[in-house]
Amino acid sequence: MAKRVAFTQLSSCWGCDQSLVDLHLGLLDVIPELEIVYWPAVVDYKLKDLENLSDQSIEFGFVEGSCRTKEDEHLLKVMRKKSQTLIAWGSCSCYGGVQGLGNQWSIDELMERKFKTADTVTNGRIPEENMPGFTDHVKANTEIVPFELRIPGCPPTPENTLEGLTALLQGKEYKLPNKTVCDECPKEREHKTITEFHRTHEGKIDPDRCLLDQGYLCLGFATISLCGAQCPKVNTPCKGCFGPPPGVIDHGAKIISALGSVVDMDAEELREHFPDTIGSFYFTDYASSYLSKITSRKNKEES
């Protein structure tokens, strides 16, 4: 009998859906085993269609995106109520995603920037009608409701999603690997002391040598190995978008700690190289960091 499956999207780019569709003919192996009961990205389902389903009637519920609006939070809680197995699908769902970087500012500051002072805005005003209501800050969905499974990635590769879905269909356990991107990278690493960092467009990259050894901020040493080291293999530094390996709670703190052992630079030199420090070290997981929680609490106390 086919398994009842739902896919839902909160605030995000919907790239996880695109990644799933990128399976192309590979989808034919699993589609006959699925009864898709809710997937607004593909079929014109409405929220009431999900709300009208019986509790626990969805066997596998995939949640993409994070909660930037009150409507997102409602949708997430409905998915939890209707699903037997809930899957945090993608780094937004697992860690808060890129939109979690907004936690550096209060919601009032974000609204002011978005609707009034952004360079592309003229005669701006903050809309007041038909608004969904914003959450004070972004946090990982796993901090709002319990999940049975996590598949991180920005987006997860088509193969990641297929492996997770296949394991669910076969009743097998899906385990995240306890390895890093460096474990899959073919470049030769010498563990050299770094005295200067380069932007990606600066200098000439040696394709055979470790990018970090050459002074490019490649975060593969602290990032879970689910992508097959796709970026380093084409000489693009890893941005850490799949998040940390299992057991690491604060990805950025782990990165900064590890860099401290290989970098021979003082704090001011590092600041000059990385003016967007948080964006550099917490690309998709700032919302789940200790630093974000401290900042969000401070913003709430001052509001």
XYZ file of N, CA, C and O in Angstrom, residues 95 244-252 254 285 288-290:
60
model
N 18.122 24.378 10.833
C 18.909 25.376 11.582
C 18.350 26.800 11.511
O 18.865 27.679 12.191
N 26.746 21.590 10.683
C 27.820 20.826 11.332
C 27.557 19.322 11.334
O 26.423 18.886 11.137
N 28.589 18.528 11.608
C 28.392 17.082 11.783
C 27.603 16.825 13.068
O 27.487 17.712 13.917
N 27.046 15.620 13.237
C 26.316 15.298 14.466
C 27.188 15.544 15.707
O 28.390 15.291 15.696
N 26.578 16.053 16.746
C 27.307 16.276 18.000
C 27.816 17.692 18.175
O 28.165 18.088 19.287
N 27.894 18.469 17.079
C 28.344 19.862 17.171
C 27.102 20.748 17.281
O 26.258 20.760 16.387
N 26.975 21.480 18.383
C 25.771 22.282 18.617
C 25.865 23.638 17.938
O 24.914 24.102 17.314
N 27.008 24.299 18.047
C 27.170 25.647 17.494
C 28.213 25.602 16.387
O 29.419 25.542 16.653
N 27.739 25.625 15.135
C 28.614 25.457 13.978
C 29.674 26.556 13.905
O 30.865 26.283 13.752
N 29.251 27.822 14.022
C 30.186 28.941 13.903
C 31.243 28.921 14.996
O 32.421 29.206 14.751
N 32.381 26.317 16.478
C 33.312 25.239 16.128
C 34.296 25.713 15.055
O 35.500 25.425 15.123
N 23.113 28.710 9.654
C 22.735 28.205 10.976
C 22.925 29.207 12.111
O 23.020 28.805 13.268
N 20.314 29.056 15.032
C 20.407 28.020 16.054
C 21.652 28.172 16.916
O 21.961 27.296 17.720
N 22.369 29.289 16.762
C 23.610 29.494 17.525
C 23.330 30.123 18.888
O 22.287 30.725 19.119
N 24.301 29.982 19.787
C 24.189 30.633 21.102
C 24.152 32.151 20.922
O 23.412 32.857 21.606
